[in-house]
Every structure is written in C-alpha cells, then in structure tokens.
RNA sequence: CGGGGUGUAGCUCAGCCAGGUAGAGUGCUUCGUUCGGGACGAAGAGGUCCCCGGUUCAAAUCCGGGCACCCCGACCA
C-alpha cells in the first residue's frame, strides 16, 4: 500500500535560484529541485526525492537486465589490492585507483570497476560448459580519484554503476550474449527518453576487442563522436577512422634543401612555399612510458593520442617536454625523421603514402623538399594514428563526417579471455577439454543517466519527468485545504490514487497558489492535480499534464482512469 | 598537474579599487491581511566576511602563504 507523501512533512527544499557553481541544466535542476546536495567535489547526497528518482532509474535498468536474462548479484566495493596487481590494472589505473590500508597494513582499494572481483568469483564457481553461458550484474558504488570531477552528476568520485559481465564458452556465443545486452541498452535509453546512439569505441584501460558506447548527443558532453549522416557510421573520436584527402601525386623528385627563416608551423610552411598542408610532413614528439617517440604524420592531419597509445601499448603517453626535446637534439618547428637516430619513429600511413613531402631539415630555419618514404626516411611502425575530424571523408561511403559532443552513458564490450586467463576461469567442454571462458562486460552509469534524463527532459520552468522515471506519478496541489469540501475531496482523491497504486506527492503546505504551481513545474511530475474550491465549483479536480497540456476539469471519480489512460 | 575565476547570511550578490559600527534581495520565524502562477504590511532571528600569518591605532578591504569550490585544458572502463 502506498501512502500519499505530504510536502508539509517532506524533507525537501527547492531553490528559487540555482547556486552559482552549477552551469549545466541538469546540475542546476538537481540543485534547484532539491534532489541532491553537495558534500565535496564529485560527492553528492541524495535527498528522499532525489533518491526516489535514482531508485526509479535503477529499477528501469534492473527490469531490462532481468528481461535480457541477466542475474543480479552483489560484489564488494572494498577489495584487496592483490587482485588488481594480478590483472595488472593497479598500474594501468594509476592515480584514479583509490588505495587504502587496513589496521594490519594490508593494501586495499575502493574499486573503480569490478572485472577483478567478478573474475575471482567466476573462477571459483564455473567448472563445466553446463555452467555457461551466464550473465551476471550488480548495482554498486564505484570509486575513482578523478583528477577533475565536474558537472554535478556527470563526473563523480563516487557513483553508482550497473555493471554486467557475461561468461561464454566461445566467441560465437559471446556474440549472442553481447547482442542481448546491446539490445537491452537500446530499450533502457528509449524508455528513459534519452536519445543515445551506439558508436564504435576504444576499449581503453579495460582491454578487449569490440566495444561500443551509447552516447547521448549533448553539447555539454565531454566525449567527441564522429557521425556520417549518409551511411550511419558512428564512432568515438578516439577510435574513428576516416578517408583522408588523397595525396598530391607526382614522381619522386630529388631532395632539395630550402631556407625557411622563422617558419615553424605547418600553416606557415605551406604558405611560405605556396603548397598545400597535405604536401608537408608534421613532426610530433612524445614520451611513452618515459621512452622518446618521434611521430610523423601528413601536415593536414592531427595525431590521435589514443590510437598512438594503443599502438605503442603505452600506459602513459604525453607530449615530450622541452628539456627532453633539447636533450634529444630535436629542432621543434624543423624536425623530420630524415637521418634521425636514437629514438623510435612512428609514422601515420598518410605520411608514407604521399610523395614529395616537405619536412624539417633538423636544423633551424631550413626544410627539405621532396621527401619520400623508404628512400629518404623510414619508420619502425607505420599505422593509422590519425585523428578524425569534422569534414573528413567517411570511411564507408562518399559522405562526410560530422563531429558532435556527447555524454557516454553506457559501454558494452567483448573482453575475450584476458581476465579468464589472469584469474583462471576455466570450464570442461563436451570433449573433456579444459578451456578458458570468453567474457564480455557492460556498464551503465546510473547517476549520469539520471543527469542525462534531466538534460533531455526539461523546459525553462523545470523538470519534465518521463512517466517511467518520475519520483511520483502525481503531484497534487491543494488550495483552500482548510475548507471542508476541499478536505473531503482530497481525502477521496488520495484514497482513489492509493487504490490504483499511484504514488502521489501532495502539496499541503501553507503557501500561496503561485508558489505551489511554480514548485510543481520545477519538480516536474507528469500529472498535476489541483484540488481547490474553484475546481470543485466547476465539477471536479483540475488536471494538467506537465509536458504541455491545457488545464482540464475532471470529475473526481474519473480522475484515476484519466491518469491511467496515459495522457502526455 | 597547467591556465582562468570565485570564496561575505540557507541561496543570489553588493561592499574591497580609496582601511574606520557588516549590507540588499530572496529564504527562514512571529503576527495580521491575502489566497489560481513564486502576494502585502509589520516585527524578528540569522555572520569564523574560507583559513593562517603579516602591515596598521584600526583589516571583509592592503601584503604573503595555504585551503576549498567552479570553468577550460591535461587526464579519464
């Protein structure tokens, strides 16, 4: 049985103005509607109303996980550092991993994710092919020592994640488990009324192969994705491939040195020589886990740090600092791999396929014309390390890519057997052969999803909750509550709502009508019912749909039916 | 970790440049009037002016150091 919640007794404060620190719409609404309250950077308390909203989001995700055949369980947030050393990720996560010690000086972490814990569990339980496939999930607080928490619930240091892990006997059945999760994610975001698109993604520190992110396209997002409107290609900028402009063709010509006084940038070089930027070779210096790396790429393109990092299998990749540049005798602004010794050279394919590029002479104020790969310079590694940008050609069709910012709400990927090997998750197959399980993992940030729901569903007056996620089904505004006929009607209304299983927030406060209506708009329940002498005089209860309906008088006995009919 | 900004009442902010009794709006309490889109009047409560140190007869204000929060970047399953 539900009991109507009285606002006069409810632990809730709305704010007329949002605190100055909030800039994003979701952040402002969370604070103004009193759903959360800050404790420290990246840490928020949820009020009863905010917690109801979180529970609704969680329940929606739980429903779809269960429908997809996943089984809910619970793993510890506090974990021994040992399992992180075992997977090698204590190093990969680095400073993001929150470490602590117990009273016996043993090392622990507050887990940022749960592959290690689930793998330990699976290793103990999975024995036979009859135990597979299985998909397990949980809702759990994750802890990350983020360098910069931001945007309210967008990037937190402690947050709730739904993380699921699938265990399959082989890659073929993993495809099915993966697809089931992928489909469930599509339904979750559709029901949450958040338009999220799947894009190809980098699998990052967690490792693995195929990986897709569900991105909510939103200008406040911190991820960049590239989209092709012609064929539907969509990828995270970290991962995106593209069709570069073709090189300027020509027969290899002899190398020629030219004086280029004061020319240190690609733009200036092209202008100085009257060439296009794609006729130049750009040099970029990196330090990969301390090792110097010389990177060269065609002048009109930029280096994709993520692709480079993955290619080098580096944990830490950063631009080489000035001291190291000098130490290695590099001439910034006039560097090229010609005659370079003492460090690894990595080249983007663009620089190796184009003939007669202009590159640095490795001395100030001079460049070399007509450099050709193989003849004048070589590289230890040649691969695609170019960054896709708006306007580049789509890799799959004649279209052009468009860059958009977005928020990563969910991530699904095929891990393979790396954790199964590290934690020894093996099963006996039908032929009596012992084999490693093949894993997938699937995450959704619940707090961030809540923020996205608000980003996607609000107007200038406040929140417009999707029906499935509204903390309450109905917001009842009581005016003139001290009058007997109003009190009587309210009692009947509450009884009817309760009998129908509808949860109601009843504004019985001693406030002016205007203040109550403003708060109702701000809090944003899908249906507002006004019980007042005026409405009763017109024959019933006033009904208003939050998402843009007109006011309408509905006879009291019909109210529940009207709400159930699903207006709005 | 680099760059920028902000710390004064629960919230939004003024006061700081030019040192001298700590302010406004809103919110909160009480009383009265009001009662359909953040009503009106009156009275009231509410402050470590982020912290520490310095200069000065005197510091919210000037100087030095620190901390916190926000934004951009770096970083980030």
CSV table of N, CA and C in Angstrom, one decimal, chain A residues 411-498:
chain,number,residue,atom,x,y,z
A,411,UNK,N,28.5,1.5,-21.9
A,411,UNK,CA,29.6,1.0,-22.7
A,411,UNK,C,29.5,-0.6,-22.7
A,412,UNK,N,29.5,-1.2,-23.8
A,412,UNK,CA,29.5,-2.6,-23.9
A,412,UNK,C,30.7,-3.1,-24.7
A,413,UNK,N,31.4,-4.1,-24.1
A,413,UNK,CA,32.4,-4.7,-25.0
A,413,UNK,C,32.8,-6.1,-24.7
A,414,UNK,N,33.4,-6.6,-25.7
A,414,UNK,CA,33.9,-8.0,-25.7
A,414,UNK,C,35.3,-8.1,-25.1
A,415,UNK,N,35.4,-8.6,-24.0
A,415,UNK,CA,36.7,-8.7,-23.3
A,415,UNK,C,37.6,-9.8,-23.8
A,416,UNK,N,36.9,-10.9,-24.2
A,416,UNK,CA,37.7,-12.1,-24.6
A,416,UNK,C,38.1,-12.9,-23.4
A,417,UNK,N,39.3,-13.4,-23.4
A,417,UNK,CA,39.8,-14.3,-22.3
A,417,UNK,C,40.9,-13.8,-21.4
A,418,UNK,N,41.1,-12.5,-21.6
A,418,UNK,CA,42.3,-11.9,-20.8
A,418,UNK,C,42.1,-12.1,-19.3
A,419,UNK,N,40.9,-11.8,-18.8
A,419,UNK,CA,40.6,-11.9,-17.4
A,419,UNK,C,40.5,-13.4,-17.0
A,420,UNK,N,39.9,-14.2,-17.9
A,420,UNK,CA,39.8,-15.6,-17.7
A,420,UNK,C,41.1,-16.2,-17.5
A,421,UNK,N,42.1,-15.7,-18.3
A,421,UNK,CA,43.5,-16.3,-18.1
A,421,UNK,C,44.1,-15.8,-16.8
A,422,UNK,N,44.0,-14.5,-16.6
A,422,UNK,CA,44.6,-14.0,-15.4
A,422,UNK,C,44.1,-14.6,-14.1
A,423,UNK,N,42.8,-14.9,-14.1
A,423,UNK,CA,42.1,-15.4,-12.9
A,423,UNK,C,41.8,-16.9,-13.0
A,424,UNK,N,42.2,-17.5,-14.1
A,424,UNK,CA,42.0,-18.9,-14.3
A,424,UNK,C,40.5,-19.3,-14.2
A,425,UNK,N,39.7,-18.7,-15.1
A,425,UNK,CA,38.3,-19.1,-15.2
A,425,UNK,C,38.3,-20.2,-16.3
A,426,UNK,N,38.2,-21.4,-15.9
A,426,UNK,CA,38.2,-22.5,-17.0
A,426,UNK,C,37.0,-23.4,-16.7
A,427,UNK,N,36.6,-24.0,-17.8
A,427,UNK,CA,35.5,-25.0,-17.8
A,427,UNK,C,35.9,-26.2,-18.6
A,428,UNK,N,35.2,-27.3,-18.3
A,428,UNK,CA,35.5,-28.5,-19.1
A,428,UNK,C,34.4,-28.6,-20.2
A,429,UNK,N,34.9,-28.7,-21.4
A,429,UNK,CA,33.9,-28.7,-22.5
A,429,UNK,C,33.4,-30.1,-22.8
A,430,UNK,N,32.5,-30.3,-23.8
A,430,UNK,CA,31.9,-31.6,-24.0
A,430,UNK,C,32.9,-32.7,-24.3
A,431,UNK,N,34.1,-32.3,-24.8
A,431,UNK,CA,35.1,-33.3,-25.1
A,431,UNK,C,36.0,-33.6,-24.0
A,432,UNK,N,35.8,-33.0,-22.9
A,432,UNK,CA,36.6,-33.2,-21.7
A,432,UNK,C,37.9,-32.3,-21.8
A,433,UNK,N,37.8,-31.3,-22.6
A,433,UNK,CA,38.9,-30.3,-22.7
A,433,UNK,C,38.7,-29.1,-21.8
A,434,UNK,N,39.8,-28.7,-21.1
A,434,UNK,CA,39.7,-27.6,-20.2
A,434,UNK,C,39.9,-26.3,-21.0
A,435,UNK,N,39.0,-25.4,-21.0
A,435,UNK,CA,39.1,-24.1,-21.8
A,435,UNK,C,38.8,-22.9,-21.0
A,436,UNK,N,39.4,-21.8,-21.4
A,436,UNK,CA,39.1,-20.5,-20.8
A,436,UNK,C,37.8,-20.0,-21.2
A,437,UNK,N,37.0,-19.4,-20.3
A,437,UNK,CA,35.8,-18.7,-20.6
A,437,UNK,C,36.1,-17.5,-21.4
A,438,UNK,N,35.1,-17.0,-22.2
A,438,UNK,CA,35.2,-15.8,-23.0
A,438,UNK,C,34.2,-14.8,-22.4
A,439,UNK,N,34.8,-13.6,-22.1
A,439,UNK,CA,33.9,-12.7,-21.3
A,439,UNK,C,33.5,-11.4,-22.1
A,440,UNK,N,32.4,-10.8,-21.6
A,440,UNK,CA,32.0,-9.5,-22.1
A,440,UNK,C,31.7,-8.7,-20.8
A,441,UNK,N,31.7,-7.4,-21.0
A,441,UNK,CA,31.3,-6.5,-19.8
A,441,UNK,C,30.5,-5.3,-20.3
A,442,UNK,N,29.6,-4.9,-19.5
A,442,UNK,CA,28.6,-3.9,-19.9
A,442,UNK,C,28.2,-3.0,-18.8
A,443,UNK,N,28.5,-1.7,-18.9
A,443,UNK,CA,28.3,-0.8,-17.8
A,443,UNK,C,27.3,0.3,-18.2
A,444,UNK,N,26.6,0.8,-17.2
A,444,UNK,CA,25.8,2.0,-17.3
A,444,UNK,C,26.0,2.8,-16.0
A,445,UNK,N,26.3,4.1,-16.2
A,445,UNK,CA,26.4,4.9,-15.0
A,445,UNK,C,25.0,5.4,-14.6
A,446,UNK,N,24.6,5.0,-13.5
A,446,UNK,CA,23.2,5.3,-13.1
A,446,UNK,C,23.0,6.8,-12.8
A,447,UNK,N,23.9,7.3,-12.0
A,447,UNK,CA,23.8,8.8,-11.7
A,447,UNK,C,23.9,9.6,-13.0
A,448,UNK,N,24.8,9.2,-13.8
A,448,UNK,CA,25.0,10.0,-15.1
A,448,UNK,C,23.7,9.9,-15.9
A,449,UNK,N,23.1,8.7,-15.9
A,449,UNK,CA,21.9,8.5,-16.7
A,449,UNK,C,20.8,9.4,-16.1
A,450,UNK,N,20.8,9.5,-14.8
A,450,UNK,CA,19.8,10.4,-14.2
A,450,UNK,C,20.0,11.9,-14.7
A,451,UNK,N,21.3,12.3,-14.7
A,451,UNK,CA,21.6,13.6,-15.2
A,451,UNK,C,21.2,13.8,-16.6
A,452,UNK,N,21.4,12.7,-17.4
A,452,UNK,CA,21.1,12.8,-18.8
A,452,UNK,C,19.6,12.9,-19.0
A,453,UNK,N,18.8,12.2,-18.2
A,453,UNK,CA,17.4,12.3,-18.2
A,453,UNK,C,16.9,13.8,-18.0
A,454,UNK,N,17.6,14.4,-17.1
A,454,UNK,CA,17.2,15.8,-16.9
A,454,UNK,C,17.7,16.7,-18.0
A,455,UNK,N,18.9,16.4,-18.6
A,455,UNK,CA,19.4,17.2,-19.7
A,455,UNK,C,18.4,17.1,-20.9
A,456,UNK,N,17.8,16.0,-21.0
A,456,UNK,CA,16.9,15.7,-22.2
A,456,UNK,C,15.5,16.0,-21.9
A,457,UNK,N,15.1,16.2,-20.7
A,457,UNK,CA,13.7,16.4,-20.4
A,457,UNK,C,13.4,17.5,-19.4
A,458,UNK,N,13.5,18.7,-19.9
A,458,UNK,CA,13.2,19.9,-19.1
A,458,UNK,C,12.8,21.1,-19.9
A,459,UNK,N,12.2,22.1,-19.3
A,459,UNK,CA,12.0,23.3,-20.0
A,459,UNK,C,12.4,24.4,-19.1
A,460,UNK,N,12.1,25.7,-19.4
A,460,UNK,CA,12.5,26.8,-18.6
A,460,UNK,C,11.9,26.8,-17.2
A,461,UNK,N,10.8,26.1,-17.0
A,461,UNK,CA,10.2,26.1,-15.7
A,461,UNK,C,10.7,24.9,-14.8
A,462,UNK,N,11.3,23.9,-15.4
A,462,UNK,CA,11.8,22.8,-14.5
A,462,UNK,C,11.9,21.5,-15.3
A,463,UNK,N,11.8,20.5,-14.4
A,463,UNK,CA,12.0,19.1,-14.9
A,463,UNK,C,10.7,18.7,-15.6
A,464,UNK,N,10.8,17.8,-16.6
A,464,UNK,CA,9.6,17.1,-17.2
A,464,UNK,C,9.9,15.6,-17.1
A,465,UNK,N,9.6,15.0,-16.0
A,465,UNK,CA,9.9,13.6,-15.9
A,465,UNK,C,9.2,12.7,-16.9
A,466,UNK,N,10.0,11.8,-17.5
A,466,UNK,CA,9.3,10.7,-18.2
A,466,UNK,C,8.5,9.9,-17.2
A,467,UNK,N,7.3,9.4,-17.7
A,467,UNK,CA,6.4,8.7,-16.8
A,467,UNK,C,7.1,7.6,-16.0
A,468,UNK,N,8.0,6.8,-16.7
A,468,UNK,CA,8.6,5.7,-16.1
A,468,UNK,C,9.6,6.0,-15.0
A,469,UNK,N,10.1,7.3,-15.0
A,469,UNK,CA,11.1,7.6,-14.0
A,469,UNK,C,10.7,8.7,-13.0
A,470,UNK,N,9.5,9.2,-13.1
A,470,UNK,CA,9.1,10.2,-12.2
A,470,UNK,C,9.1,9.7,-10.8
A,471,UNK,N,9.6,10.5,-9.8
A,471,UNK,CA,9.7,10.0,-8.4
A,471,UNK,C,8.3,9.8,-7.9
A,472,UNK,N,7.3,10.6,-8.4
A,472,UNK,CA,5.9,10.4,-8.0
A,472,UNK,C,5.1,10.4,-9.3
A,473,UNK,N,4.0,9.7,-9.3
A,473,UNK,CA,3.2,9.6,-10.5
A,473,UNK,C,2.4,10.9,-10.6
A,474,UNK,N,2.0,11.5,-9.5
A,474,UNK,CA,1.1,12.6,-9.5
A,474,UNK,C,1.5,13.6,-8.5
A,475,UNK,N,1.4,14.9,-8.8
A,475,UNK,CA,1.6,16.0,-7.9
A,475,UNK,C,0.3,16.7,-7.6
A,476,UNK,N,-0.1,16.6,-6.4
A,476,UNK,CA,-1.4,17.1,-6.0
A,476,UNK,C,-1.3,18.5,-5.4
A,477,UNK,N,-1.8,19.5,-6.0
A,477,UNK,CA,-1.8,20.9,-5.4
A,477,UNK,C,-3.1,21.1,-4.6
A,478,UNK,N,-3.0,21.4,-3.4
A,478,UNK,CA,-4.2,21.6,-2.6
A,478,UNK,C,-4.3,23.1,-2.3
A,479,UNK,N,-5.4,23.7,-2.7
A,479,UNK,CA,-5.6,25.1,-2.5
A,479,UNK,C,-6.9,25.2,-1.6
A,480,UNK,N,-6.9,26.1,-0.6
A,480,UNK,CA,-8.0,26.2,0.3
A,480,UNK,C,-8.3,24.9,1.1
A,481,UNK,N,-7.2,24.3,1.5
A,481,UNK,CA,-7.3,23.0,2.2
A,481,UNK,C,-8.1,23.0,3.5
A,482,UNK,N,-8.2,24.2,4.1
A,482,UNK,CA,-8.9,24.3,5.3
A,482,UNK,C,-10.5,24.3,5.1
A,483,UNK,N,-10.9,24.4,3.9
A,483,UNK,CA,-12.3,24.3,3.6
A,483,UNK,C,-12.8,22.9,3.6
A,484,UNK,N,-13.9,22.6,4.2
A,484,UNK,CA,-14.4,21.2,4.4
A,484,UNK,C,-14.5,20.5,3.0
A,485,UNK,N,-15.1,21.2,2.0
A,485,UNK,CA,-15.3,20.4,0.8
A,485,UNK,C,-14.0,20.1,0.1
A,486,UNK,N,-13.0,20.9,0.3
A,486,UNK,CA,-11.7,20.6,-0.3
A,486,UNK,C,-11.1,19.4,0.4
A,487,UNK,N,-11.1,19.5,1.8
A,487,UNK,CA,-10.5,18.4,2.6
A,487,UNK,C,-11.2,17.1,2.2
A,488,UNK,N,-12.5,17.1,2.1
A,488,UNK,CA,-13.2,15.9,1.8
A,488,UNK,C,-12.8,15.4,0.4
A,489,UNK,N,-12.8,16.3,-0.6
A,489,UNK,CA,-12.4,15.8,-2.0
A,489,UNK,C,-11.0,15.3,-2.0
A,490,UNK,N,-10.1,16.0,-1.2
A,490,UNK,CA,-8.7,15.5,-1.2
A,490,UNK,C,-8.6,14.1,-0.6
A,491,UNK,N,-9.4,13.9,0.5
A,491,UNK,CA,-9.4,12.5,1.1
A,491,UNK,C,-9.9,11.5,0.1
A,492,UNK,N,-10.9,11.8,-0.7
A,492,UNK,CA,-11.4,10.8,-1.7
A,492,UNK,C,-10.4,10.6,-2.8
A,493,UNK,N,-9.8,11.7,-3.2
A,493,UNK,CA,-8.8,11.6,-4.3
A,493,UNK,C,-7.6,10.7,-3.8
A,494,UNK,N,-7.1,11.0,-2.6
A,494,UNK,CA,-6.0,10.2,-2.1
A,494,UNK,C,-6.3,8.8,-2.0
A,495,UNK,N,-7.5,8.4,-1.6
A,495,UNK,CA,-8.0,7.1,-1.5
A,495,UNK,C,-8.0,6.4,-2.8
A,496,UNK,N,-8.5,7.1,-3.8
A,496,UNK,CA,-8.6,6.6,-5.2
A,496,UNK,C,-7.3,6.4,-5.8
A,497,UNK,N,-6.3,7.3,-5.6
A,497,UNK,CA,-5.0,7.2,-6.1
A,497,UNK,C,-4.3,6.0,-5.5
A,498,UNK,N,-4.5,5.9,-4.2
A,498,UNK,CA,-3.8,4.8,-3.4
A,498,UNK,C,-4.3,3.5,-3.9
